[in-house]
Amino acid sequence: MSRKGRVKGVRPYDGPAGGWGALKAVAGALADQEAVTEGGTALLSANQPDGFDCPGCAWPDPKHTSSFEFCENGAKAVAWETTSRRATPEKVGELTVSQLWNWSDHDLEDLGRLTEPLRYDVASDRYVRAGWDEALGRVAEVLSGLSHPDQAEFYASGRASNEAAFLFQLLGRRFGTNNFPDCSNMCHEPTSVGLTEQLGLGKGSVTLEDFDHADAIFSFGHNPGTNHPRMMATLRDCARRGAAIVVFNPLKERSLERFASPQDPVEMATMSSTDIASRYYQLKVGGDVAVLTGMMKLLVEAGQVDRDFIDRHTTGFSDLAAQVAAADWDWIETRSGLARADIAEATAIFARSKAVILCYGMGVTQHRSASSLVQQLVNLLLLGGHMGRPGAGICPLRGHSNVQGARTVGVTEKPSPGLLADLERVFGFAPPAAHGHTVSEAIEAMMAGTARALVCLGGNFAVAAPDPVLTFPALKRLDLTVNIATKLNRTHLLHGRESYILPCLGRTEIDVQAGGRQSVTVEDSMSMVHASRGLKAPASEHLRSEPWIVAQLGHGLFPGDDRIDWQGLAGDYDRIRGLIEAVFPQGFADYNNRIRTPGGFRLPVPSGERVWTTASGRADFRPYVSDDAAIDDPARGDPEVLILTTLRSHDQYNTTIYGLNDRYRGVKGRRDVIFAHPDDLAARGLAEGMQVDLVCAFDEDGQVRQLKGFTAVAMDLPRGCLAAYYPEANPLLPLSQRDRRSGTPAYKSMPVRMSRAEA
Ligand SMILES: Nc1nc2c(c(=O)[nH]1)N[C@H]1C(S)=C(S)[C@@H](COP(=O)(O)OP(=O)(O)OC[C@H]3O[C@@H](n4cnc5c(=O)[nH]c(N)nc54)[C@H](O)[C@@H]3O)O[C@H]1N2
Ligand SMILES: Nc1nc2c(c(=O)[nH]1)N[C@H]1C(S)=C(S)[C@@H](COP(=O)(O)OP(=O)(O)OC[C@H]3O[C@@H](n4cnc5c(=O)[nH]c(N)nc54)[C@H](O)[C@@H]3O)O[C@H]1N2
Ligand SMILES: [Mo]
């Protein structure tokens, strides 16, 4: 694209990902948060056997890690948590909540670490200091006064440890509800749904070592240079030893093109880099289903399938084969935006590879019908028998650093009968069986007035969710909102009639309880469980750990509980782990001893060993099923409608905005941009640099959803596609636009119309 720096803050970035820019950014992040000395020391302990688990992504660590694993965005996460700034009651209370509302998401969090419990005071419209006893007592009182336990929603974001998450689900179920809306519902839920049906386990099947044995890596819809930077070391090794890396992404993501390792003195000194992708296909947003169908069609037609594996290990092949045989190339090419020859080329690489790993992220999971789309990735692997042998398998790139672990230990709105039975066996009470709410369903319950209370274990519920025109007022209808958090964010400002903010320790901080200094545990993307131990002095003496806070809520709700010794558990996390082991004996046997081994242990991954824990006892091919066949194309055949996808910048962690730069995409100091193909701009009488308005193309409820006055930036994108940053673009997505089976919002395919901004 011809970007000549005509737009303020936009200039093409020509370098590789990583390199000196990454080193500079780390120094900048630490200095900016005045976290230099302590944060710098803290960094050296990230992902070390006796240190803390990096609060960034869920990519695993190499087994025998001894030197610091460099990661720019991990450093930003640590600096953000170890900041020297403090959001004291005085600071937060200087302004009214209505005044704080006008602050940016960045500025709210940049107030610094919360230091004391806060209570919303209606009379002054301010958050004011509250004591722990007062806050916990009142929360228990309001919850106890609800007329039904299902009036409460217990939201969890995936940063909480296994110990905190386990207690949280125990609290909700003891209280009597399965309302556990979870950040997974906005993230990898299609993986949990799709893979569980097909393979029996809703998790990835590969280990880090498998990457040493793969001869092809297929990458769909993830941006590791920004979101899983430690994965770049792995991809670089693969590329250097000649493995094919085949990328499907509408954007040319720099890290998937070329990468300079900050840990390689030669690359750094010579300013050289390593090419990552051997083939890069810029498919249309939402075009993955067509690409996968095309690839499978070619493989089946040519008989390039692993017949022996299919016969011995799978069911459903003939249905899938019939579906792909019936697909026509017009649809495949139009929907994918790729030529048949390109798809054939990728298929040939797949067919000649002996061991294929398939990686994917939010570019796949955040669409309508995403659960079924994820299943097409698995189908492709199964055709070649690329499952459960060295160097092959499925690799979902998980989000939050412990989002997978929270699910493992029971944070789920749809508990299996087995989980309920195990909880009853261990605790002696009958947990509720009725399924609870996903995030979207929780919002609908708030809108309907049937939900009365929301308790959040971390996260930024309202901003992460779609459709603020519905979501924001919904939260304000509640009787009670409670946020266990490290920093102030917009969700806290959407207070119910009563509202409390309970400040907690972060991963980097020392956690001392009655039983002494504590460790917690987390599970990474590849099912490795290991300990995490903070080493910094807490940001304030009033902070409490997440397990402690959840346990005190339990104690307040069930004083003298004869089933659960809430306070005893908070004093000694070995005891919490003992209970996790009792509930999940298969995976967590000898839990407390095994986490003391550096590197931890791996939970059972039967699909990685060709053991299929499905109803059929086999791996299931699942043909593609559209949520709504009539509108499977998000643009619904209207050429005026563009499909907008949403992205994370290089300077954010979900709703946490560290800064306004997006280095690899050449954007500096701003986020109010819409990336578009120049011809799509021209076709609307627009040009780069102009102000544009976007409006949701299909508002079925008459609600107007729009985004005004964003600046158009030309980008090398397929025609008909747009991209913008998350969460700025969330007002364009109706709550109803979600994958039917998993509830995951279609954040990556928002149908919109674009026009010149009204003056
Ligand atoms: N530094 C940092 N690290 C993070 C996070 C963060 O915000 N910052 N977030 C964490 C979390 S919770 C998660 S879930 C992960 C997210 O990690 P990713 O899955 O990498 O997240 P996104 O930025 O949403 O990137 C999606 C990618 O999909 C591409 N894409 C968009 N639409 C489509 C499509 O229709 N098809 C295909 N094939 N590709 C598409 C985009 O161009 C982009 O490259 O990262 C985790 N790690
Ligand atoms: N348009 C669009 N929307 C999206 C996405 C997208 O790609 N596009 N991605 C979706 C995805 S994948 C996800 S996972 C969700 C993210 O949704 P969430 O997980 O709810 O959001 P985060 O931004 O990660 O939460 C940030 C807040 O967590 C709190 N926090 C940070 N560390 C800790 C801690 O150690 N303990 C506690 N208790 N609190 C802490 C801080 O107060 C901070 O403000 O957003 C979703 N929304
Ligand atoms: Mo996520």
GROMACS .gro file of N, CA and C and ligand atoms in nm, residues 55 80-81 109 113-114 155-160 182-188 362 365-366 399-400 403 456-466 483-492 502-507 546 645-648 653-657 724-730 733 744-748 750, ligand 2:
model
  275
   55PRO      N    1   0.220  -1.300   3.394
   55PRO     CA    2   0.077  -1.273   3.382
   55PRO      C    3   0.035  -1.239   3.238
   80TRP      N    4   0.336  -0.316   3.424
   80TRP     CA    5   0.204  -0.258   3.453
   80TRP      C    6   0.158  -0.299   3.593
   81GLU      N    7   0.191  -0.422   3.631
   81GLU     CA    8   0.150  -0.468   3.764
   81GLU      C    9   0.242  -0.413   3.873
  109GLU      N   10  -0.676   0.283   3.437
  109GLU     CA   11  -0.583   0.185   3.493
  109GLU      C   12  -0.452   0.250   3.534
  113ARG      N   13  -0.209   0.091   4.113
  113ARG     CA   14  -0.265  -0.022   4.187
  113ARG      C   15  -0.364   0.025   4.294
  114LEU      N   16  -0.478  -0.041   4.297
  114LEU     CA   17  -0.575  -0.017   4.404
  114LEU      C   18  -0.510  -0.058   4.536
  155TYR      N   19  -1.854  -1.397   3.759
  155TYR     CA   20  -1.767  -1.387   3.642
  155TYR      C   21  -1.621  -1.411   3.680
  156ALA      N   22  -1.551  -1.484   3.596
  156ALA     CA   23  -1.407  -1.504   3.619
  156ALA      C   24  -1.329  -1.470   3.494
  157SER      N   25  -1.221  -1.395   3.511
  157SER     CA   26  -1.127  -1.369   3.403
  157SER      C   27  -1.011  -1.465   3.424
  158GLY      N   28  -0.941  -1.499   3.318
  158GLY     CA   29  -0.847  -1.612   3.325
  158GLY      C   30  -0.712  -1.587   3.385
  159ARG      N   31  -0.700  -1.483   3.467
  159ARG     CA   32  -0.570  -1.462   3.529
  159ARG      C   33  -0.563  -1.528   3.666
  160ALA      N   34  -0.678  -1.555   3.726
  160ALA     CA   35  -0.680  -1.614   3.860
  160ALA      C   36  -0.615  -1.752   3.857
  182ASP      N   37  -1.764  -1.649   3.193
  182ASP     CA   38  -1.618  -1.657   3.206
  182ASP      C   39  -1.559  -1.593   3.082
  183CYS      N   40  -1.438  -1.540   3.094
  183CYS     CA   41  -1.380  -1.477   2.975
  183CYS      C   42  -1.366  -1.576   2.860
  184SER      N   43  -1.361  -1.706   2.892
  184SER     CA   44  -1.359  -1.808   2.785
  184SER      C   45  -1.478  -1.794   2.691
  185ASN      N   46  -1.591  -1.750   2.747
  185ASN     CA   47  -1.711  -1.735   2.665
  185ASN      C   48  -1.692  -1.631   2.554
  186MET      N   49  -1.586  -1.550   2.566
  186MET     CA   50  -1.559  -1.450   2.463
  186MET      C   51  -1.435  -1.487   2.383
  187CYS      N   52  -1.383  -1.606   2.406
  187CYS     CA   53  -1.245  -1.634   2.364
  187CYS      C   54  -1.236  -1.772   2.297
  188HIS      N   55  -1.197  -1.874   2.372
  188HIS     CA   56  -1.175  -2.007   2.312
  188HIS      C   57  -1.288  -2.105   2.340
  362MET      N   58  -0.791  -1.622   1.781
  362MET     CA   59  -0.920  -1.554   1.779
  362MET      C   60  -0.973  -1.528   1.638
  365THR      N   61  -1.197  -1.826   1.624
  365THR     CA   62  -1.301  -1.857   1.723
  365THR      C   63  -1.408  -1.749   1.737
  366GLN      N   64  -1.379  -1.627   1.690
  366GLN     CA   65  -1.476  -1.518   1.715
  366GLN      C   66  -1.562  -1.488   1.592
  399GLY      N   67  -0.572  -1.774   2.562
  399GLY     CA   68  -0.563  -1.632   2.593
  399GLY      C   69  -0.493  -1.605   2.724
  400HIS      N   70  -0.570  -1.575   2.826
  400HIS     CA   71  -0.516  -1.543   2.956
  400HIS      C   72  -0.426  -1.655   3.006
  403VAL      N   73  -0.640  -1.923   3.180
  403VAL     CA   74  -0.780  -1.943   3.141
  403VAL      C   75  -0.811  -2.092   3.127
  456CYS      N   76  -1.719  -1.025   4.024
  456CYS     CA   77  -1.615  -1.049   3.922
  456CYS      C   78  -1.481  -1.081   3.987
  457LEU      N   79  -1.428  -1.196   3.954
  457LEU     CA   80  -1.293  -1.232   3.995
  457LEU      C   81  -1.199  -1.184   3.883
  458GLY      N   82  -1.165  -1.057   3.887
  458GLY     CA   83  -1.079  -0.997   3.785
  458GLY      C   84  -1.154  -0.959   3.659
  459GLY      N   85  -1.079  -0.910   3.562
  459GLY     CA   86  -1.135  -0.878   3.432
  459GLY      C   87  -1.204  -0.743   3.425
  460ASN      N   88  -1.258  -0.719   3.307
  460ASN     CA   89  -1.325  -0.592   3.277
  460ASN      C   90  -1.449  -0.628   3.197
  461PHE      N   91  -1.542  -0.691   3.266
  461PHE     CA   92  -1.659  -0.755   3.208
  461PHE      C   93  -1.727  -0.670   3.100
  462ALA      N   94  -1.762  -0.547   3.136
  462ALA     CA   95  -1.847  -0.466   3.047
  462ALA      C   96  -1.774  -0.422   2.921
  463VAL      N   97  -1.644  -0.394   2.933
  463VAL     CA   98  -1.570  -0.343   2.818
  463VAL      C   99  -1.529  -0.457   2.725
  464ALA      N  100  -1.503  -0.573   2.782
  464ALA     CA  101  -1.466  -0.688   2.700
  464ALA      C  102  -1.587  -0.740   2.622
  465ALA      N  103  -1.705  -0.723   2.678
  465ALA     CA  104  -1.827  -0.775   2.617
  465ALA      C  105  -1.867  -0.691   2.496
  466PRO      N  106  -1.952  -0.747   2.408
  466PRO     CA  107  -2.000  -0.669   2.295
  466PRO      C  108  -2.111  -0.573   2.337
  483ASN      N  109  -1.616  -0.618   4.246
  483ASN     CA  110  -1.502  -0.644   4.159
  483ASN      C  111  -1.377  -0.670   4.241
  484ILE      N  112  -1.324  -0.790   4.226
  484ILE     CA  113  -1.194  -0.824   4.286
  484ILE      C  114  -1.091  -0.787   4.181
  485ALA      N  115  -1.008  -0.688   4.208
  485ALA     CA  116  -0.927  -0.631   4.100
  485ALA      C  117  -0.796  -0.576   4.149
  486THR      N  118  -0.706  -0.557   4.053
  486THR     CA  119  -0.578  -0.493   4.085
  486THR      C  120  -0.579  -0.345   4.048
  487LYS      N  121  -0.656  -0.312   3.943
  487LYS     CA  122  -0.659  -0.174   3.896
  487LYS      C  123  -0.801  -0.132   3.861
  488LEU      N  124  -0.822  -0.001   3.865
  488LEU     CA  125  -0.954   0.054   3.835
  488LEU      C  126  -0.984   0.042   3.686
  489ASN      N  127  -1.105  -0.001   3.651
  489ASN     CA  128  -1.145   0.000   3.510
  489ASN      C  129  -1.292   0.036   3.495
  490ARG      N  130  -1.336   0.047   3.370
  490ARG     CA  131  -1.469   0.100   3.341
  490ARG      C  132  -1.582   0.015   3.400
  491THR      N  133  -1.562  -0.116   3.407
  491THR     CA  134  -1.666  -0.200   3.467
  491THR      C  135  -1.696  -0.155   3.611
  492HIS      N  136  -1.592  -0.112   3.682
  492HIS     CA  137  -1.613  -0.068   3.821
  492HIS      C  138  -1.700   0.057   3.827
  502LEU      N  139  -1.271  -0.477   4.559
  502LEU     CA  140  -1.187  -0.547   4.656
  502LEU      C  141  -1.048  -0.566   4.595
  503PRO      N  142  -0.948  -0.496   4.646
  503PRO     CA  143  -0.816  -0.496   4.583
  503PRO      C  144  -0.736  -0.620   4.619
  504CYS      N  145  -0.673  -0.679   4.519
  504CYS     CA  146  -0.602  -0.805   4.545
  504CYS      C  147  -0.455  -0.799   4.505
  505LEU      N  148  -0.382  -0.896   4.555
  505LEU     CA  149  -0.242  -0.914   4.517
  505LEU      C  150  -0.234  -0.958   4.372
  506GLY      N  151  -0.127  -0.922   4.304
  506GLY     CA  152  -0.099  -0.973   4.171
  506GLY      C  153  -0.002  -1.090   4.180
  507ARG      N  154   0.019  -1.154   4.064
  507ARG     CA  155   0.110  -1.269   4.055
  507ARG      C  156   0.250  -1.242   4.105
  546GLU      N  157  -0.638  -1.339   4.615
  546GLU     CA  158  -0.766  -1.382   4.559
  546GLU      C  159  -0.825  -1.501   4.635
  645THR      N  160  -1.313  -0.681   1.120
  645THR     CA  161  -1.254  -0.767   1.223
  645THR      C  162  -1.186  -0.678   1.327
  646THR      N  163  -1.169  -0.732   1.449
  646THR     CA  164  -1.107  -0.650   1.553
  646THR      C  165  -0.974  -0.710   1.597
  647LEU      N  166  -0.883  -0.623   1.635
  647LEU     CA  167  -0.745  -0.662   1.662
  647LEU      C  168  -0.696  -0.608   1.795
  648ARG      N  169  -0.596  -0.677   1.848
  648ARG     CA  170  -0.521  -0.623   1.961
  648ARG      C  171  -0.400  -0.549   1.905
  653TYR      N  172  -0.318  -0.517   2.663
  653TYR     CA  173  -0.351  -0.652   2.705
  653TYR      C  174  -0.502  -0.655   2.720
  654ASN      N  175  -0.571  -0.704   2.623
  654ASN     CA  176  -0.717  -0.701   2.622
  654ASN      C  177  -0.765  -0.559   2.645
  655THR      N  178  -0.844  -0.537   2.750
  655THR     CA  179  -0.896  -0.401   2.770
  655THR      C  180  -0.795  -0.310   2.839
  656THR      N  181  -0.684  -0.365   2.881
  656THR     CA  182  -0.577  -0.285   2.942
  656THR      C  183  -0.495  -0.222   2.830
  657ILE      N  184  -0.501  -0.090   2.823
  657ILE     CA  185  -0.429  -0.021   2.716
  657ILE      C  186  -0.301   0.037   2.776
  724ALA      N  187  -1.023  -0.291   1.293
  724ALA     CA  188  -1.015  -0.183   1.392
  724ALA      C  189  -0.973  -0.245   1.524
  725TYR      N  190  -0.941  -0.160   1.620
  725TYR     CA  191  -0.895  -0.213   1.748
  725TYR      C  192  -1.012  -0.251   1.839
  726TYR      N  193  -0.986  -0.353   1.915
  726TYR     CA  194  -1.070  -0.394   2.027
  726TYR      C  195  -1.017  -0.319   2.149
  727PRO      N  196  -1.095  -0.261   2.239
  727PRO     CA  197  -1.241  -0.267   2.247
  727PRO      C  198  -1.312  -0.149   2.178
  728GLU      N  199  -1.238  -0.059   2.113
  728GLU     CA  200  -1.302   0.059   2.056
  728GLU      C  201  -1.416   0.023   1.962
  729ALA      N  202  -1.403  -0.092   1.890
  729ALA     CA  203  -1.503  -0.126   1.789
  729ALA      C  204  -1.623  -0.203   1.847
  730ASN      N  205  -1.619  -0.235   1.975
  730ASN     CA  206  -1.726  -0.319   2.031
  730ASN      C  207  -1.867  -0.261   2.020
  733LEU      N  208  -2.110  -0.427   1.751
  733LEU     CA  209  -2.152  -0.568   1.749
  733LEU      C  210  -2.274  -0.594   1.837
  744THR      N  211  -1.986  -1.750   2.191
  744THR     CA  212  -1.877  -1.654   2.168
  744THR      C  213  -1.918  -1.546   2.068
  745PRO      N  214  -1.906  -1.419   2.106
  745PRO     CA  215  -1.946  -1.311   2.016
  745PRO      C  216  -1.864  -1.311   1.886
  746ALA      N  217  -1.928  -1.265   1.779
  746ALA     CA  218  -1.863  -1.263   1.648
  746ALA      C  219  -1.778  -1.136   1.634
  747TYR      N  220  -1.682  -1.119   1.725
  747TYR     CA  221  -1.598  -1.000   1.726
  747TYR      C  222  -1.513  -0.988   1.598
  748LYS      N  223  -1.496  -1.100   1.527
  748LYS     CA  224  -1.410  -1.097   1.410
  748LYS      C  225  -1.490  -1.093   1.280
  750MET      N  226  -1.792  -0.841   1.199
  750MET     CA  227  -1.901  -0.748   1.223
  750MET      C  228  -1.942  -0.686   1.089
  761LIG     N1  229  -1.397  -0.676   1.991
  761LIG     C1  230  -1.334  -0.768   2.065
  761LIG     N2  231  -1.373  -0.791   2.193
  761LIG     C2  232  -1.309  -0.886   2.265
  761LIG     C3  233  -1.202  -0.960   2.209
  761LIG     C4  234  -1.164  -0.933   2.074
  761LIG     O1  235  -1.070  -0.994   2.019
  761LIG     N3  236  -1.232  -0.836   2.006
  761LIG     N4  237  -1.140  -1.057   2.283
  761LIG     C5  238  -1.216  -1.121   2.391
  761LIG     C6  239  -1.127  -1.204   2.474
  761LIG     S1  240  -1.035  -1.321   2.389
  761LIG     C7  241  -1.118  -1.194   2.607
  761LIG     S2  242  -1.027  -1.309   2.694
  761LIG     C8  243  -1.191  -1.088   2.681
  761LIG     C9  244  -1.109  -1.032   2.799
  761LIG     O2  245  -1.192  -0.999   2.902
  761LIG     P1  246  -1.139  -0.979   3.054
  761LIG     O3  247  -1.055  -1.093   3.094
  761LIG     O4  248  -1.258  -0.951   3.135
  761LIG     O5  249  -1.056  -0.844   3.044
  761LIG     P2  250  -0.910  -0.796   3.077
  761LIG     O6  251  -0.890  -0.676   2.993
  761LIG     O7  252  -0.810  -0.902   3.061
  761LIG     O8  253  -0.920  -0.750   3.232
  761LIG    C10  254  -0.840  -0.645   3.276
  761LIG    C11  255  -0.863  -0.615   3.423
  761LIG     O9  256  -0.827  -0.727   3.502
  761LIG    C12  257  -0.786  -0.684   3.631
  761LIG     N5  258  -0.670  -0.760   3.671
  761LIG    C13  259  -0.547  -0.762   3.616
  761LIG     N6  260  -0.468  -0.849   3.681
  761LIG    C14  261  -0.542  -0.904   3.780
  761LIG    C15  262  -0.518  -1.002   3.881
  761LIG    O10  263  -0.409  -1.057   3.894
  761LIG     N7  264  -0.624  -1.034   3.961
  761LIG    C16  265  -0.745  -0.973   3.950
  761LIG     N8  266  -0.844  -1.011   4.032
  761LIG     N9  267  -0.769  -0.880   3.858
  761LIG    C17  268  -0.671  -0.847   3.774
  761LIG    C18  269  -0.755  -0.537   3.623
  761LIG    O11  270  -0.844  -0.468   3.709
  761LIG    C19  271  -0.778  -0.502   3.476
  761LIG    O12  272  -0.843  -0.379   3.462
  761LIG    O13  273  -1.226  -0.980   2.590
  761LIG    C20  274  -1.299  -1.023   2.477
  761LIG    N10  275  -1.346  -0.909   2.396
   0.00000   0.00000   0.00000
